[in-house]
Structures are given as C-alpha cells and as structure tokens.
Coordinates of C-alpha atoms in Angstrom, one line a residue:
M1157 CA -26.4 33.7 80.4
A1158 CA -30.4 33.8 79.8
N1159 CA -29.6 36.6 77.2
R1160 CA -26.7 34.5 76.2
K1161 CA -28.7 31.1 75.4
T1162 CA -31.4 33.1 73.4
V1163 CA -29.3 34.9 71.0
R1164 CA -27.2 31.3 70.4
K1165 CA -30.8 30.0 69.9
V1166 CA -31.8 32.7 67.4
K1167 CA -28.5 32.6 65.8
K1168 CA -28.7 28.7 65.5
S1169 CA -32.2 29.3 63.9
N1170 CA -30.9 32.4 61.4
P1171 CA -26.8 32.4 60.5
N1172 CA -27.1 35.6 58.7
L1173 CA -28.3 37.6 62.0
R1174 CA -25.5 40.0 63.2
L1175 CA -25.7 41.1 66.8
V1176 CA -24.8 45.3 66.4
K1177 CA -23.6 46.9 69.4
N1178 CA -24.2 50.5 70.5
N1179 CA -20.4 51.5 70.4
D1180 CA -20.7 49.4 66.8
I1181 CA -23.8 51.9 66.3
E1182 CA -21.9 55.1 67.3
T1183 CA -18.7 54.0 64.6
E1184 CA -21.2 53.5 61.8
K1185 CA -22.3 57.3 62.3
K1186 CA -19.1 58.7 62.3
R1187 CA -18.1 56.6 59.0
G1188 CA -21.0 58.0 57.1
G1189 CA -20.6 61.2 58.2
R1190 CA -17.3 61.3 57.2
R1191 CA -18.7 59.5 53.8
E1192 CA -20.9 62.6 53.6
K1193 CA -18.1 65.3 54.2
L1194 CA -15.8 63.7 51.2
R1195 CA -18.9 63.8 49.2
F1196 CA -19.7 67.5 50.1
D1197 CA -16.0 68.5 49.9
R1198 CA -15.5 67.0 46.4
N1199 CA -18.9 68.6 45.3
K1200 CA -17.6 71.7 46.4
R1201 CA -14.7 71.5 44.9
A1202 CA -16.0 70.6 41.6
V1203 CA -18.1 73.7 42.0
I1204 CA -15.5 76.0 42.8
L1205 CA -13.3 74.4 39.8
S1206 CA -16.2 74.7 37.1
V1207 CA -17.2 78.4 38.0
T1208 CA -13.0 79.4 37.5
L1209 CA -13.1 77.6 34.2
I1210 CA -16.2 79.5 33.2
L1211 CA -14.8 82.7 34.6
L1212 CA -11.8 82.2 33.0
L1213 CA -13.5 81.5 29.7
T1214 CA -15.7 84.4 29.8
I1215 CA -12.5 86.7 30.6
L1216 CA -10.9 84.9 27.7
I1217 CA -13.8 85.7 25.4
A1218 CA -14.1 89.2 26.2
G1219 CA -10.6 89.7 26.0
Y1220 CA -10.4 88.0 22.5
E1221 CA -13.5 90.2 21.4
Y1222 CA -11.6 93.2 22.5
I1223 CA -8.5 92.8 21.0
I1224 CA -10.4 91.9 17.7
H1225 CA -12.7 95.1 17.5
N1226 CA -9.9 97.7 19.0
Y1227 CA -6.8 96.4 17.0
T1228 CA -8.0 95.9 13.7
V1229 CA -5.6 98.0 11.3
T1230 CA -7.8 100.6 9.2
T1231 CA -4.7 102.3 7.8
V1232 CA -1.4 101.5 6.5
H1233 CA 1.3 103.4 5.2
V1234 CA 4.0 101.8 2.7
E1235 CA 7.0 103.3 1.8
G1236 CA 10.2 102.3 -0.5
N1237 CA 8.4 100.2 -2.9
V1238 CA 9.2 100.4 -6.6
H1239 CA 9.0 97.0 -7.8
Y1240 CA 6.0 95.8 -6.0
S1241 CA 2.3 97.9 -5.5
N1242 CA 1.8 98.6 -2.0
E1243 CA -1.1 96.2 -2.4
E1244 CA 1.4 93.3 -2.9
I1245 CA 3.6 94.8 0.0
M1246 CA 0.4 94.4 2.5
E1247 CA -0.5 91.3 1.2
M1248 CA 2.7 89.8 1.9
V1249 CA 3.0 91.3 5.4
M1250 CA -0.8 91.2 6.8
G1251 CA -1.7 87.8 4.8
G1252 CA -3.1 85.0 6.3
R1253 CA -4.8 84.7 9.8
F1254 CA -4.9 88.1 11.9
G1255 CA -2.7 89.7 9.8
N1256 CA -5.0 92.5 10.3
N1257 CA -4.5 92.7 13.6
S1258 CA -2.0 95.3 14.9
L1259 CA -1.5 93.5 18.3
F1260 CA -0.6 90.3 16.7
L1261 CA 1.3 92.1 14.0
S1262 CA 3.5 94.0 16.6
L1263 CA 4.1 90.2 17.9
K1264 CA 4.9 88.5 15.1
Y1265 CA 7.5 91.4 13.5
K1266 CA 9.0 92.4 17.0
D1267 CA 12.3 93.1 16.4
K1268 CA 12.8 91.5 12.9
G1269 CA 11.4 92.1 9.5
M1270 CA 10.7 90.2 6.5
E1271 CA 13.3 88.9 4.1
D1272 CA 14.3 86.0 1.6
I1273 CA 11.7 88.2 -0.8
P1274 CA 12.6 88.8 -4.6
F1275 CA 14.1 92.3 -5.5
I1276 CA 13.5 92.8 -1.5
Q1277 CA 16.4 93.4 1.0
A1278 CA 14.4 94.1 4.0
M1279 CA 11.1 95.1 5.0
D1280 CA 9.9 96.9 8.7
V1281 CA 6.6 96.7 10.1
E1282 CA 6.4 99.6 12.6
I1283 CA 3.3 99.7 14.9
E1284 CA 1.8 103.6 14.8
A1285 CA -1.0 103.0 16.7
R1286 CA -3.5 100.5 17.6
D1287 CA -5.5 100.7 13.6
T1288 CA -2.4 102.3 11.9
I1289 CA 0.8 100.5 10.9
R1290 CA 4.0 101.2 8.6
I1291 CA 5.8 99.3 6.4
I1292 CA 9.1 100.6 5.5
V1293 CA 10.5 98.5 2.3
Y1294 CA 14.2 98.3 1.4
E1295 CA 14.4 97.4 -2.4
K1296 CA 17.9 95.7 -3.5
A1297 CA 20.1 98.7 -5.1
L1298 CA 19.4 97.3 -9.1
A1299 CA 21.4 99.6 -11.4
G1300 CA 19.4 98.1 -14.4
Y1301 CA 18.6 94.7 -16.3
V1302 CA 19.3 93.3 -19.7
S1303 CA 17.1 90.4 -21.9
Y1304 CA 18.2 86.9 -21.8
L1305 CA 16.3 83.6 -23.0
G1306 CA 12.9 85.3 -22.4
R1307 CA 13.4 86.7 -19.1
Y1308 CA 14.7 90.1 -17.3
V1309 CA 18.1 89.8 -15.3
Y1310 CA 18.7 92.7 -12.8
F1311 CA 22.2 93.2 -12.0
D1312 CA 23.7 95.8 -9.0
K1313 CA 26.3 98.5 -9.7
D1314 CA 29.1 95.5 -9.4
G1315 CA 27.1 94.1 -12.4
I1316 CA 26.0 90.7 -10.0
V1317 CA 22.7 89.5 -10.8
V1318 CA 20.6 90.0 -8.2
E1319 CA 17.5 88.6 -9.7
T1320 CA 15.6 87.2 -12.7
S1321 CA 11.9 87.6 -13.5
M1322 CA 9.3 87.3 -16.4
E1323 CA 8.2 90.9 -15.0
E1324 CA 9.9 94.2 -15.9
T1325 CA 10.3 96.3 -13.3
A1326 CA 9.1 100.1 -13.9
G1327 CA 11.9 102.5 -13.1
I1328 CA 15.0 100.3 -14.1
P1329 CA 16.2 100.7 -17.3
Q1330 CA 16.9 98.0 -19.7
V1331 CA 20.7 97.6 -20.7
T1332 CA 21.3 96.9 -24.4
G1333 CA 24.6 96.1 -26.5
L1334 CA 26.4 94.1 -24.0
S1335 CA 27.5 90.7 -25.0
F1336 CA 27.6 87.7 -22.7
D1337 CA 27.4 84.1 -22.9
H1338 CA 25.6 82.8 -20.0
V1339 CA 23.9 84.1 -16.8
I1340 CA 24.5 82.8 -13.0
L1341 CA 22.5 84.2 -10.5
H1342 CA 24.5 85.7 -7.7
E1343 CA 27.3 86.2 -9.9
P1344 CA 28.6 88.6 -12.3
L1345 CA 27.7 89.1 -15.6
P1346 CA 30.7 87.9 -17.6
V1347 CA 30.9 90.9 -19.9
E1348 CA 34.4 92.4 -21.4
R1349 CA 34.5 95.4 -19.4
P1350 CA 32.9 95.0 -16.0
E1351 CA 33.7 98.9 -15.3
V1352 CA 30.7 99.3 -17.2
F1353 CA 28.7 98.6 -14.5
N1354 CA 29.8 101.5 -12.5
E1355 CA 28.8 104.0 -15.2
V1356 CA 25.3 102.4 -15.9
L1357 CA 24.7 103.1 -12.1
N1358 CA 26.0 106.6 -12.3
I1359 CA 23.4 107.1 -15.2
T1360 CA 20.8 106.3 -13.6
Q1361 CA 21.4 108.1 -10.3
Q1362 CA 21.9 111.1 -12.3
L1363 CA 18.4 110.7 -14.3
E1364 CA 16.8 109.9 -10.9
R1365 CA 18.4 113.3 -9.5
Y1366 CA 16.9 115.2 -12.3
S1367 CA 13.8 113.2 -11.9
M1368 CA 14.0 111.7 -14.9
S1369 CA 13.9 108.1 -16.2
A1370 CA 15.4 106.8 -19.3
D1371 CA 13.6 103.3 -21.5
R1372 CA 17.1 101.9 -22.2
I1373 CA 20.6 102.7 -21.8
Y1374 CA 22.6 101.2 -25.1
F1375 CA 26.4 100.6 -25.2
D1376 CA 28.0 99.8 -28.6
T1377 CA 31.0 97.8 -29.3
D1378 CA 33.6 100.8 -27.8
Y1379 CA 31.1 101.3 -25.2
Q1380 CA 30.0 104.8 -26.5
V1381 CA 26.4 105.4 -24.4
T1382 CA 23.2 106.2 -25.8
L1383 CA 20.2 106.8 -23.9
M1384 CA 16.5 106.1 -25.5
F1385 CA 13.3 108.0 -24.1
G1386 CA 10.5 107.0 -26.7
E1387 CA 11.5 107.9 -30.0
A1388 CA 14.1 110.2 -29.0
K1389 CA 18.0 109.3 -28.8
V1390 CA 20.4 111.0 -26.5
A1391 CA 23.9 110.2 -27.9
L1392 CA 25.8 110.8 -24.8
G1393 CA 29.5 109.0 -26.1
D1394 CA 31.9 108.2 -23.7
D1395 CA 31.9 108.6 -19.6
Q1396 CA 33.5 112.0 -19.9
Y1397 CA 31.9 115.1 -18.3
I1398 CA 28.6 112.5 -18.2
D1399 CA 27.4 114.2 -15.4
E1400 CA 27.3 117.6 -16.9
K1401 CA 25.6 116.5 -20.1
I1402 CA 22.9 114.8 -17.8
M1403 CA 22.5 117.7 -16.1
K1404 CA 22.2 119.8 -19.5
L1405 CA 19.4 117.2 -20.8
Q1406 CA 17.2 117.9 -17.9
Y1407 CA 16.3 121.4 -19.7
I1408 CA 16.3 119.8 -23.1
L1409 CA 14.5 116.4 -22.9
P1410 CA 11.1 118.3 -22.3
D1411 CA 11.2 119.2 -25.9
L1412 CA 12.5 115.8 -27.2
I1413 CA 9.6 113.9 -25.9
G1414 CA 7.1 112.6 -29.0
K1415 CA 10.3 113.5 -31.9
E1416 CA 11.5 110.9 -33.4
G1417 CA 15.8 111.5 -33.7
T1418 CA 19.1 111.8 -31.9
L1419 CA 20.3 114.5 -29.7
N1420 CA 23.9 114.7 -30.6
M1421 CA 25.8 115.4 -27.2
R1422 CA 29.3 113.9 -27.7
E1423 CA 31.3 116.8 -28.5
Y1424 CA 30.0 118.8 -25.3
S1425 CA 32.7 119.7 -22.7
E1426 CA 33.4 121.9 -19.6
D1427 CA 34.5 124.2 -22.7
T1428 CA 32.3 123.9 -25.8
K1429 CA 28.9 123.0 -24.2
S1430 CA 27.7 121.6 -28.1
Y1431 CA 25.0 119.7 -29.4
S1432 CA 23.0 119.3 -32.0
F1433 CA 19.6 117.4 -32.8
E1434 CA 19.5 115.6 -35.9
Q1435 CA 15.6 114.4 -36.3
E1436 CA 14.5 111.2 -38.4

C-alpha cells in the first residue's frame, strides 16, 4: 500500500512519468528484435538484388561485346544484280545500325527477303558464316526501254511498263521506232502491234546467249528490225529465221566493231544464208 501511495504521489508531482513493468520491457525487446530482423532482411534482399542486377548487366555487356566482335561481316557475295552496283546492293541490305552484323542480319531477314525496290523483284540474304553473307538479287525481267519525255521507260516481255528512271541501265537495249502517245506504270505501252515485245525479248535473249549486247533495236514502220552496235548496223529484217541470223552474227560481229556501215541480213534464210556489208 505504501508503494502505491508513493507512486501516486510521484505521478501527481510528474504527470509524464510512465511506469514500466518487467513484462513490458520484455515486449519492447521482442519488438525491437523483430524490427532489427526486418531491417536486416530488407538490406539482405537489396544486396542480393543489386548483385543480381550487376551480374546480369555484366553478362549483357560481355554478350554484346562478344557478338559485336565475333559476328562482324567482312565478306559479302552479291549475285544477280545488273541495274544496281554491288556497293548499292550492300547499302540496301546492310545500311543502318548493326547492318554489318551477321547475327542481326540473320534475324532481320529470317524467312523473308527485300521487296518494293525499283527494278528488283526480290532479294534474299543468306548467312554463310559469322563473317560472311550472300545477297541474291532477282531483278525484274526487262526486255528493253524506250525514251519518253526525258525518262527511260523500261518494259517487260509483254510490253508492261515496269519502271521509269532518269538513269540508263547497262545491258538493257534501247528500242526505237515504236509509236505511242502516253506511258502508264504497270500498264502496256500502247503500240499498234503488241507482239513486237515478244520479238524484242527474243532478240535480247538470243544476243545474251551468244555474249552480245546491242546498243539499240530499231523498228521501222513495217516492223523490220535493225540492231545498232556503235556505228555498225545489222539489218535483220522481219522475225523469220531471226534466231539463225543472230547465231551467225556472233562470228561476224567482231569484224564490224569500229566500222561504220550496214550488215544486210534481210535475205538470209535456211537456203541462201547470204549477207553483205555496205560501208558508209
């Protein structure tokens, strides 16, 4: 009783005084221990997370460095291109960031090629080794071109306008003498005799077969054809025996180069096989 009276007197003189019992002290110790454990666990998880992130970052950097240094393209094979140079094809395929990395290119062009490029039907990219790729170009089948309003108008075997360009393509002959009054992309050239385009294609294919290339293919009003090789002209006449005429031409043409005149093969046939050269 005395102790209680003493406590009451002390609290009365000091209202902020708090009496702590032994069991309260134990509870406080337990709470403090739990708080310390929670802080320790949080710190431990933060350390583990930081170490994990550092390890992942290190692995990513090491992987990046390995890919950059071991998959750099040093050898490029380009085939099938005529209109574009090797360098232009390489720029189309390998341009941009990581364009010289074979692993990136293998992912970029996996199971697909490149399309929507003028004069190109499609392009395939093959990864042959970590440092070697092969670019296969499939160009549109061009039979020839005509000049119209200052542009080169390229057409296929059916006379369909494939492309128009300000640049002339090597190896594709110019066709002259045809009459038309307009040009529409992806539509036939409006000529009087559409079958002339098959004849153009046949001539270019036969010339290519015997490693010859005419500068121009000229059709007169009767669709008689004359080939131009520099200053030398070869009058083939109509399309009869034209394959045989071109086959024979491969042996004659070397003697015509540098000369100015006309090789007349109009009367050449399976029976006569005659021709003459009229120098100008």
